[in-house]
Short mmCIF file of C-alpha atoms in Angstrom, two decimals:
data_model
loop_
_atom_site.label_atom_id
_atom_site.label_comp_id
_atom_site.label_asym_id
_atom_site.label_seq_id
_atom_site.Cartn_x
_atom_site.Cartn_y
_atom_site.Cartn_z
CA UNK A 278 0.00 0.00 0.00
CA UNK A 279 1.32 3.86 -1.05
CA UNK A 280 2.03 5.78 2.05
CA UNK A 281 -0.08 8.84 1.90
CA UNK A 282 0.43 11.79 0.50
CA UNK A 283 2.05 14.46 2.27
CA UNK A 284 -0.09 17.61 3.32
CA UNK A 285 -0.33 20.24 1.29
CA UNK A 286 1.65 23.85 2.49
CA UNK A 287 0.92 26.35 4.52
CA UNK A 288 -3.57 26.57 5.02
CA UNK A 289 -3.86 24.45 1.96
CA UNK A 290 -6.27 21.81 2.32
CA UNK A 291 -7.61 18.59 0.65
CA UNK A 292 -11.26 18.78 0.64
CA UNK A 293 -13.53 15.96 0.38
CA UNK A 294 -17.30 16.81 -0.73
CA UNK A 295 -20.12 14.17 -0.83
CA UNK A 296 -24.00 14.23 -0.85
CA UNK A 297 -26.19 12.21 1.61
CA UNK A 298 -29.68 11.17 2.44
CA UNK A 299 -32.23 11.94 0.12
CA UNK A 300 -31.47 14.12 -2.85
CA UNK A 301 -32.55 17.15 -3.83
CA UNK A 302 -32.27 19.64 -6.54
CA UNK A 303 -29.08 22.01 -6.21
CA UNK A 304 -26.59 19.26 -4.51
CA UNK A 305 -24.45 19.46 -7.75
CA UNK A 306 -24.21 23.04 -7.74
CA UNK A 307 -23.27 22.65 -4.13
CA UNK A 308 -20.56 19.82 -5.54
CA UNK A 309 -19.26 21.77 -8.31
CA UNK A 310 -19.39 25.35 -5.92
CA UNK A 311 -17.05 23.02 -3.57
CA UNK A 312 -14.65 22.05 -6.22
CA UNK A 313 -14.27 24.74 -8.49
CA UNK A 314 -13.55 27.30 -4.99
CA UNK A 315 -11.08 24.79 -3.65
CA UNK A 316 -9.25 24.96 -6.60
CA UNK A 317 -9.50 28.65 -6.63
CA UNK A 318 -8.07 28.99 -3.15
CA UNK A 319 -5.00 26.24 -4.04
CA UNK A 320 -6.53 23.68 -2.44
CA UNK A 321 -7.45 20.17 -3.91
CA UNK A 322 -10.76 18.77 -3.94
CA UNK A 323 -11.95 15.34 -3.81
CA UNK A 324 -15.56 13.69 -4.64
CA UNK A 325 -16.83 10.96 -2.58
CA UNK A 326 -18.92 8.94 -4.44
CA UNK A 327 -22.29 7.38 -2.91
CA UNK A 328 -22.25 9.16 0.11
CA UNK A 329 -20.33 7.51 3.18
CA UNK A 330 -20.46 3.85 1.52
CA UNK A 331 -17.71 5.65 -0.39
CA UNK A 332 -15.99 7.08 2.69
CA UNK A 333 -15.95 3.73 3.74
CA UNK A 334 -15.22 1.60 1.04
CA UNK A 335 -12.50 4.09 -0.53
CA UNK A 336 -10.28 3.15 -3.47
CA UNK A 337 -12.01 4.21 -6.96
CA UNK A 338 -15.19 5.67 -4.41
CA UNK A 339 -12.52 8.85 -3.96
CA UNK A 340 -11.99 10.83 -7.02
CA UNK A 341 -9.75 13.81 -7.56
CA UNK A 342 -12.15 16.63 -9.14
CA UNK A 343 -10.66 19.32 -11.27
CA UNK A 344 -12.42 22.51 -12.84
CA UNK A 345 -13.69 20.21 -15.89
CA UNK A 346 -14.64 17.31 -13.91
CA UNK A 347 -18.26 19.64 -12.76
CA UNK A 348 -18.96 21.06 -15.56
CA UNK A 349 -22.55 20.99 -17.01
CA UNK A 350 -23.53 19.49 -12.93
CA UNK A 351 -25.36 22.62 -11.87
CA UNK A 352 -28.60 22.70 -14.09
CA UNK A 353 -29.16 18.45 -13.42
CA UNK A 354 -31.01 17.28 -11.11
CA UNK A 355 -30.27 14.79 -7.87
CA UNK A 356 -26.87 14.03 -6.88
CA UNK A 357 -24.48 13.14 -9.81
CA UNK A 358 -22.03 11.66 -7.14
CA UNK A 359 -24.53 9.75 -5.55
CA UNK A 360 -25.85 8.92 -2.56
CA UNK A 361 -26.37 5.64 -0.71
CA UNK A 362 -27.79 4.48 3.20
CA UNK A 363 -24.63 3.22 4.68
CA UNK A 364 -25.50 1.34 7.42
CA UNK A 365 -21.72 0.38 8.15
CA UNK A 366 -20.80 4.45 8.44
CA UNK A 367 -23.32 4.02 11.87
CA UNK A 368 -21.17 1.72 13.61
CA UNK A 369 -17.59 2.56 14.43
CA UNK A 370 -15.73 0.07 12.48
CA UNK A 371 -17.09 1.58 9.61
CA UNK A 372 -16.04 5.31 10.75
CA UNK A 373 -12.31 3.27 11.76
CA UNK A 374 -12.06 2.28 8.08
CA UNK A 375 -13.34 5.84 6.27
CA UNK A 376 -11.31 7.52 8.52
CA UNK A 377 -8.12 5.15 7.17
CA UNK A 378 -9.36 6.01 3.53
CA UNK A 379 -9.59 9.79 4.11
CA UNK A 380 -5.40 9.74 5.64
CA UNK A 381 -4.17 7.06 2.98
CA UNK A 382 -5.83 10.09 0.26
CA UNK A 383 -4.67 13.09 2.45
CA UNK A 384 -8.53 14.50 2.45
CA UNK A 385 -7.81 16.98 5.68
CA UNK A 386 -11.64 18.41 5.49
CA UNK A 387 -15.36 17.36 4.26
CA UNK A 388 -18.09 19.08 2.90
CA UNK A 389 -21.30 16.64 3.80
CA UNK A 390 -24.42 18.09 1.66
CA UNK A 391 -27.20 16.21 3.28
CA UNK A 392 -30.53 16.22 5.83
CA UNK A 393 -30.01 16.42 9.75
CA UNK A 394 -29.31 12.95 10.36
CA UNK A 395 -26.23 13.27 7.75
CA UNK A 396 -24.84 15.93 9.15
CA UNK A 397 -25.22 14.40 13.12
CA UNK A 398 -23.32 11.94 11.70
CA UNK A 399 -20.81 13.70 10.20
CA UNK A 400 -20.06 15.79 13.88
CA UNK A 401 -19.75 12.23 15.38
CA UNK A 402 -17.32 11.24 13.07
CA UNK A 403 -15.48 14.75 13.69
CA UNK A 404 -15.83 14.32 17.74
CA UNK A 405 -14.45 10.70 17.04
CA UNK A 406 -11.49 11.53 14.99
CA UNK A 407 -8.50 11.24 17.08
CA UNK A 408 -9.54 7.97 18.78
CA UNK A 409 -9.77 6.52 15.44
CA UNK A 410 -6.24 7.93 14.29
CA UNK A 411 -4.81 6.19 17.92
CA UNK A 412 -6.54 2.99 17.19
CA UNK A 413 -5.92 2.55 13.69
CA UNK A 414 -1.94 3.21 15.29
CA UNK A 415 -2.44 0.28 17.74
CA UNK A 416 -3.60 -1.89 15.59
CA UNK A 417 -0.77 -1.05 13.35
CA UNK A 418 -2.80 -0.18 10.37
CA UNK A 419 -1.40 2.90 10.17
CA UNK A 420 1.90 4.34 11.34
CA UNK A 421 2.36 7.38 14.00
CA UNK A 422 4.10 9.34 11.47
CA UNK A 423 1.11 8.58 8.85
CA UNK A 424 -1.12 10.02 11.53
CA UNK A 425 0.90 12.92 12.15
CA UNK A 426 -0.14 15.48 10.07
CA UNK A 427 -4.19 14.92 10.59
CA UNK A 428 -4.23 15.46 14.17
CA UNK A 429 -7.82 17.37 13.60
CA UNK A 430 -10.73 17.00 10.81
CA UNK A 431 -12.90 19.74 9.92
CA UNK A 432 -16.27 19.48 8.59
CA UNK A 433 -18.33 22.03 7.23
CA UNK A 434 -22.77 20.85 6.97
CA UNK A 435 -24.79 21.81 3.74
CA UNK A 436 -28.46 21.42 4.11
CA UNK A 437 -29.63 19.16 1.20
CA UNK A 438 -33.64 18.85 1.96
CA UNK A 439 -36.72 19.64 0.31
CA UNK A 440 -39.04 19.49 3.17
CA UNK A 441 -36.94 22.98 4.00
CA UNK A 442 -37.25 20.80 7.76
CA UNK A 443 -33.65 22.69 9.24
CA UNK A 444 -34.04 25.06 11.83
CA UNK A 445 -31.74 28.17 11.85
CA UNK A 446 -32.17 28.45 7.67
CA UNK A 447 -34.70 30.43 5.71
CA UNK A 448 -34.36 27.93 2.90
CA UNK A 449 -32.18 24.72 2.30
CA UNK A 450 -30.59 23.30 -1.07
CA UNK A 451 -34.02 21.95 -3.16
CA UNK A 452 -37.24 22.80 -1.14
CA UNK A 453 -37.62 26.09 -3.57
CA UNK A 454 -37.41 23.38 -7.08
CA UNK A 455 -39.38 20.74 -4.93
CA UNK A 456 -41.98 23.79 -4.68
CA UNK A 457 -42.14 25.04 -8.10
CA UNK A 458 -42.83 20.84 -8.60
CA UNK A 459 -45.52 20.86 -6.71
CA UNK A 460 -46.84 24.48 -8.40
CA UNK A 461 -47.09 23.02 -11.92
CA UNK A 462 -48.75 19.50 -10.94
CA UNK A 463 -51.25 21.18 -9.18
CA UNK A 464 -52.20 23.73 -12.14
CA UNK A 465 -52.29 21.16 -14.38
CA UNK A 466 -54.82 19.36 -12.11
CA UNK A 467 -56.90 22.71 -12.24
CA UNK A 468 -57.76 22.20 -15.51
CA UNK A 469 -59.08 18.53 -15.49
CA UNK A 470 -60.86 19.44 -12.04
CA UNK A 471 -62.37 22.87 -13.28
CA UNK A 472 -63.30 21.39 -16.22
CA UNK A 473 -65.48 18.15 -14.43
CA UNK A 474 -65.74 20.33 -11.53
CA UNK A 475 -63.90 17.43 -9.39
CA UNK A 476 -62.23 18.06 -6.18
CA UNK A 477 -58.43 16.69 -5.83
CA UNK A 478 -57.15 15.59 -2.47
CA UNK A 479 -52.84 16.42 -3.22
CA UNK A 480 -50.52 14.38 -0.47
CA UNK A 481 -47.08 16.44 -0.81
CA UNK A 482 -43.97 15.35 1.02
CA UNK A 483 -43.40 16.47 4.72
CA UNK A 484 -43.37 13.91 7.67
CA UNK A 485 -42.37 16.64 10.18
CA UNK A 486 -42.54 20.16 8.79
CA UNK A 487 -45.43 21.10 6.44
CA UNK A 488 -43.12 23.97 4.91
CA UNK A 489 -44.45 22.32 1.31
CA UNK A 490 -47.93 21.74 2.01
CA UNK A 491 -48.15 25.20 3.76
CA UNK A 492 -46.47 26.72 0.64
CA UNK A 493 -48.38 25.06 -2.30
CA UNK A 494 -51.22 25.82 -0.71
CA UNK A 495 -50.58 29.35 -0.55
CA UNK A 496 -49.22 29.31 -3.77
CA UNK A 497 -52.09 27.60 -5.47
CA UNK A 498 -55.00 29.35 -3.75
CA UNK A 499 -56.21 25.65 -2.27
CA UNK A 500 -59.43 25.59 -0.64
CA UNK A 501 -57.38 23.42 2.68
CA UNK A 502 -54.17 22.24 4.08
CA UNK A 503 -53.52 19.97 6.26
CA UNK A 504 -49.92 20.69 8.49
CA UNK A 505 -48.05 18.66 10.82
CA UNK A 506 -46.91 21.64 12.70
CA UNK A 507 -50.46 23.04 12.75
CA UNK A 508 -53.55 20.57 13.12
CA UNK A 509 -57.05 22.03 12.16
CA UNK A 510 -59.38 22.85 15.06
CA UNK A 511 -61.21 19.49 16.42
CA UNK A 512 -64.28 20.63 14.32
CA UNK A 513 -62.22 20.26 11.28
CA UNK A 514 -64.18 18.15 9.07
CA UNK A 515 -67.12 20.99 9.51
CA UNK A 516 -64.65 23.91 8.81
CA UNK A 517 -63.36 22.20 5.83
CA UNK A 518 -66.94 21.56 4.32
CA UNK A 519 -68.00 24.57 5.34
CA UNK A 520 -65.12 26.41 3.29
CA UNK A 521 -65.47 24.56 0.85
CA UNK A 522 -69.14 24.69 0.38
CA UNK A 523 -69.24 28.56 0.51
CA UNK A 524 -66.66 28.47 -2.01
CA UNK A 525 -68.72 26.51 -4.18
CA UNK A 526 -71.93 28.64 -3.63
CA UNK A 527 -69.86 31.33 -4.95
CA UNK A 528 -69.01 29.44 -8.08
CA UNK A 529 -66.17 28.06 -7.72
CA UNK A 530 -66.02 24.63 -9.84
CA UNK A 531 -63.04 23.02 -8.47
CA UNK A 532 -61.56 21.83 -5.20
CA UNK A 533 -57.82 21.59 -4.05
CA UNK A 534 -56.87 20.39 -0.48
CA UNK A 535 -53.35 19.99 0.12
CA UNK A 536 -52.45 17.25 2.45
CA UNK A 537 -48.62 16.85 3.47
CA UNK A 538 -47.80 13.18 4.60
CA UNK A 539 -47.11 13.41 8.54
CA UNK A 540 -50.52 15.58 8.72
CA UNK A 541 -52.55 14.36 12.11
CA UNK A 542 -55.42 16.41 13.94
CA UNK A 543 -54.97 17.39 17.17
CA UNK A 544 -54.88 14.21 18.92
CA UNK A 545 -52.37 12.89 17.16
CA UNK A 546 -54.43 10.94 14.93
CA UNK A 547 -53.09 10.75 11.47
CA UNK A 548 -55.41 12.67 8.31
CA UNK A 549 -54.72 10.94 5.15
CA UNK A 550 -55.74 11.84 2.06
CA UNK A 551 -58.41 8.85 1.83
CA UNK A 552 -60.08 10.19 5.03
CA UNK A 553 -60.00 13.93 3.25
CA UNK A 554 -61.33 12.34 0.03
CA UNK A 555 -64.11 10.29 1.52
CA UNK A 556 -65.65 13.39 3.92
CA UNK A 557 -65.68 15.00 0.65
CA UNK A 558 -67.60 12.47 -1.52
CA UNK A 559 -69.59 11.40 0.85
CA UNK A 560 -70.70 14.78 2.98
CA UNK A 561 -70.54 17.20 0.36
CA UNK A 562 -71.12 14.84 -2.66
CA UNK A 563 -68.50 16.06 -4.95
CA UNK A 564 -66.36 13.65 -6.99
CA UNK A 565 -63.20 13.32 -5.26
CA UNK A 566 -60.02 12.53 -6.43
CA UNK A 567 -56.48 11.45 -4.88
CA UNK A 568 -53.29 12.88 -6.61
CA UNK A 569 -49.75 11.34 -4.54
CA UNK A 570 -46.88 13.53 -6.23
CA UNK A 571 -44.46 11.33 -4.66
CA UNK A 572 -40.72 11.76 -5.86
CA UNK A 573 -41.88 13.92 -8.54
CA UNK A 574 -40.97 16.74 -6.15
CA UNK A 575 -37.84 15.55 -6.24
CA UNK A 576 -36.75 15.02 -9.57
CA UNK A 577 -35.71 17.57 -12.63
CA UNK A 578 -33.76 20.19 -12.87
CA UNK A 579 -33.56 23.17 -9.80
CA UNK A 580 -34.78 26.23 -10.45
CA UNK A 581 -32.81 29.22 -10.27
CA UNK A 582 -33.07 29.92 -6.71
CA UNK A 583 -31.77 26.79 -5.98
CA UNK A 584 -28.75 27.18 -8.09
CA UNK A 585 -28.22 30.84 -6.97
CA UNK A 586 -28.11 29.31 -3.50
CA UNK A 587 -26.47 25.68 -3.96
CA UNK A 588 -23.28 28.13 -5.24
CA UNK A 589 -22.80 30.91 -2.40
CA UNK A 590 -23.30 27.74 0.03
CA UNK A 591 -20.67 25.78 -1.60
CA UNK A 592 -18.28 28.43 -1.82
CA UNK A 593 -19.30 29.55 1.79
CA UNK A 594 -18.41 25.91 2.73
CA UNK A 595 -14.85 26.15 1.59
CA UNK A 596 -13.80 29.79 3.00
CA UNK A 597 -15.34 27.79 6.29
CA UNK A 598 -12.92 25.00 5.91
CA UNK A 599 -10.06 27.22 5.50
CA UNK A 600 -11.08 29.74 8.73
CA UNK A 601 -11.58 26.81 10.95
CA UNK A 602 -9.08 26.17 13.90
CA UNK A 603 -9.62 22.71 16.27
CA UNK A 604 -11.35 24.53 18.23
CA UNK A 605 -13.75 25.99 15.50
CA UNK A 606 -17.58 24.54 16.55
CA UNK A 607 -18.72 22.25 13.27
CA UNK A 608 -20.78 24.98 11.57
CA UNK A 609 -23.52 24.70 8.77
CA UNK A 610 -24.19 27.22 5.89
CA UNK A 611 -27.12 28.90 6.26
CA UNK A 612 -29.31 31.54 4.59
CA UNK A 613 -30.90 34.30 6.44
CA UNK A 614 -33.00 36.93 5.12
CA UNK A 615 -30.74 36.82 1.80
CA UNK A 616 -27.38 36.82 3.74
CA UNK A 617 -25.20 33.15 3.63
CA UNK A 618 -24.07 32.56 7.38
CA UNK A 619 -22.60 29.98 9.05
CA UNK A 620 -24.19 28.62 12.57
CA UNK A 621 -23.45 26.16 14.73
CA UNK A 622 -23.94 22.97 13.52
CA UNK A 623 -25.57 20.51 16.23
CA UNK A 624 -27.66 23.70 17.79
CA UNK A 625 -29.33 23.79 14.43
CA UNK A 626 -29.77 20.05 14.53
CA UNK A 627 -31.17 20.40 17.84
CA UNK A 628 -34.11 23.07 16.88
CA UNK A 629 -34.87 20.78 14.41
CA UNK A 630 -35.60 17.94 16.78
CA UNK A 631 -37.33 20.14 18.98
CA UNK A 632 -39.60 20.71 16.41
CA UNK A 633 -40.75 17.22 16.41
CA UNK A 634 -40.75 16.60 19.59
CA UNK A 635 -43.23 20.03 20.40
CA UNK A 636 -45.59 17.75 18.36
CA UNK A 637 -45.33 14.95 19.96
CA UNK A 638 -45.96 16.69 23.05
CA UNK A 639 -48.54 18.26 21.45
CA UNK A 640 -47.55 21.24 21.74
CA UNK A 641 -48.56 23.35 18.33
CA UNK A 642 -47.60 26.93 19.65
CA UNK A 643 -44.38 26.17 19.93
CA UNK A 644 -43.78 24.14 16.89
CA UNK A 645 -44.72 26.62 14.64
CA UNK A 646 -42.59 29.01 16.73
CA UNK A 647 -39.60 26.82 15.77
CA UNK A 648 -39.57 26.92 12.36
CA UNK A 649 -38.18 30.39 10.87
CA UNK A 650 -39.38 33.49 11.59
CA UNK A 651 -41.56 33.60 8.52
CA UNK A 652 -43.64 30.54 8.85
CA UNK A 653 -46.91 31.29 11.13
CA UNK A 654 -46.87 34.91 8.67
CA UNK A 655 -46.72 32.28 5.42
CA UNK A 656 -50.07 30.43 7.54
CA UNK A 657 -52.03 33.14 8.76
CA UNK A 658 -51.79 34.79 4.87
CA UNK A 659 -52.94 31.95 3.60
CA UNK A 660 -55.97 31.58 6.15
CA UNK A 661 -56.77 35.23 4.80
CA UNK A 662 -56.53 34.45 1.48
CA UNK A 663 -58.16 31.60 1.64
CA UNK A 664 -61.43 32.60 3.82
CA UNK A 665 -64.85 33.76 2.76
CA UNK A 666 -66.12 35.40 5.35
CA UNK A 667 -63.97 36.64 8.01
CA UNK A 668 -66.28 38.46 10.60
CA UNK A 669 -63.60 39.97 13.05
CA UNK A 670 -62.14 41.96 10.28
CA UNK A 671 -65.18 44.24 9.44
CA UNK A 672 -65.89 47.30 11.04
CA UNK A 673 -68.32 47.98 13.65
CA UNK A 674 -71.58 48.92 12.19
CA UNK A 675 -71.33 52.06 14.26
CA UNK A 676 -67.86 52.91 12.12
CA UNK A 677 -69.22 51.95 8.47
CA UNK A 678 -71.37 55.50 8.37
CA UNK A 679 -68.20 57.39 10.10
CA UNK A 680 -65.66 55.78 7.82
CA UNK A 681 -68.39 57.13 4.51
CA UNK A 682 -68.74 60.47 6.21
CA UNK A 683 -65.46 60.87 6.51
CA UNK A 684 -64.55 60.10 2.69
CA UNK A 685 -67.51 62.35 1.59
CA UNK A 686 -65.85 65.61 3.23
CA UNK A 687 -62.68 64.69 1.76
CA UNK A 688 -63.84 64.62 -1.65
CA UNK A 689 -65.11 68.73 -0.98
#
């Protein structure tokens, strides 16, 4: 076996990038971002194909990227590097051996573009990284002087998601292209349900965070929606008819309700679309139809936003690996009202689990209050929007007459 290779000078660095968890559209403008900056900055940069099966298998898994090697990746969609479940990556034999592969390539530094759970992982592996360099030693897989110059291991988190589940980000890598997805199946379904006047019950992906639901239904004008975050009141099949009815009296001819896959009611009690579809045929007699996008919000190619953002990340990522000390906290790249920022890596992870476990606990106020700033203004605009009769905004009747007085002097 080669010895490895020795470090580069000075802050140089040999980065490592690799995608995953689920994909989603932008991770290869996050990939190519990552390489093409590395090289900018003198550094080398190194792909790890099929997430951290590669890390762990190594050999042809680790490829050194040059300017050429990304070009054409940031308009395709999914991961181009791949991504794979590596079950061996969870238990620490399988860290021993990708942390053997990274100092027989000289990879110094990673870029992980992936959910929560990949990046938790990827902090483990960084809090684990000198008691795998000592063991590998005792066991005489490596030498001490191998070892030497990787005494630490940064790692820098981007958030890969659609769901847009992370907490401390206005948006992550994909949710934005996932959206758009969403956008144009649904107006495509207007015109076969206007046209029979049909109602469509849409399930949209989401187990925890009904960022996509709460969106397409905002962006599509639907008549319901149907959040984990945010459960409808306990007299929600009434409400819902009731909406929906009035919005039929007024002449509307179809019916959208938006459903995202970990929706429940209050108790916990989990609303699928079949429950949504048969109050609707049955109560209100309408012909009711289910529509499962599935991992059509995943696929094609990411919008602009999502390449706009997938690039500042990736290149945000790399002046991150090259700031860091051993003491430097594992951040993530972030985007906050427009501005890329780094934050602390496992406190965002932790938001994000408290998220989930608010709703569990049933506690609905402070879900929503978990997610970004923006997210209970997204829901109570779309309850406006989407109302027909909203009582406590009128005026007193006592006002109406002052409010026309009023105007009629000011037109003198």
């Amino acid at each position: 076996m080669p010895p490895p290779p020795a470090p580069l000078p000075g802050k140089k660095r040999r980065i490592g990038v690799l995608t995953s968890g689920g994909d989603s559209p932008g991770m290869n403008g996050a990939v190519r971002a990552v390489v093409r900056m590395s090289i900018d900055q003198d550094c080398e940069s190194y792909a790890i194909y099929e997430g951290y099966e590669g890390l762990v298998r190594g050999g042809d898994f680790i490829k050194k990227m040059g300017r050429d090697d990304v070009r054409g990746y940031l308009s395709e969609g999914g991961t181009l590097i791949g991504t794979a479940r590596c079950m061996a990556f969870m238990e620490r034999a399988g860290r021993l051996q990708a942390a053997k592969n990274m100092v027989m390539t000289g990879i110094d530094a990673l870029v992980i573009i992936g959910g929560d759970g990949s990046l938790t992982g990827a902090d483990t592996f960084r809090r684990e990284w000198s008691g795998l360099l000592s063991e590998l030693v005792e066991k005489k897989e490596l030498k001490a002087s191998q070892i030497e110059p990787f005494q630490y291991l940064n790692i820098v988190g981007l958030v890969g998601s659609i769901d847009n589940d992370m907490s401390s980000t206005d948006a992550t890598i994909g949710c934005y292209s996932s959206l758009a997805r969403i956008c144009d199946a649904v107006d495509c379904i207007d015109a076969t349900a206007s046209s029979h006047q049909r109602a469509f019950v849409i399930e949209v992906m989401g187990r925890h965070c009904g960022w996509l639901a709460q969106m397409a239904a905002l962006s599509t004008g639907a008549d319901f929606a149907f959040l984990p975050e945010k459960p409808p009141n306990e007299n929600w099949k009434e409400e819902m008819c009731g909406i929906i009815s009035r919005h039929r009296k007024m002449g509307k001819r179809k019916t959208i309700v938006i459903v995202a896959e970990g929706a429940h009611d209050l108790s916990l009690h989990k609303v699928t679309p079949t429950h949504v579809k048969d109050l609707l045929s049955n109560t209100l007699k309408l012909d009711t139809r289910i529509t499962t996008l599935g991992h059509v919000q995943r696929g094609g190619s990411p919008c602009a936003y999502d390449r706009m953002l997938s690039t500042l990340q990736g290149c945000e990522a790399v002046k991150a690996v090259l700031d860091a000390t051993p003491e430097t906290p594992t951040p993530v790249i972030c985007v906050i009202e427009n501005k890329i920022v780094r934050k602390p890596l496992i406190k965002a992870v932790e938001d994000t689990h408290a998220v989930a476990k608010a709703i569990e606990a049933k506690d609905f106020d402070r879900a929503m209050q978990l997610r970004d700033a923006e997210f209970s203004e997204y829901h109570n605009a779309y309850m406006t929007t989407t109302a027909t009769d909203q009582p406590e905004m009128r005026l007193p009747k006592e006002k109406v007459g002052t409010r026309e007085s009023v105007a009629d002097s000011s037109d003198l």
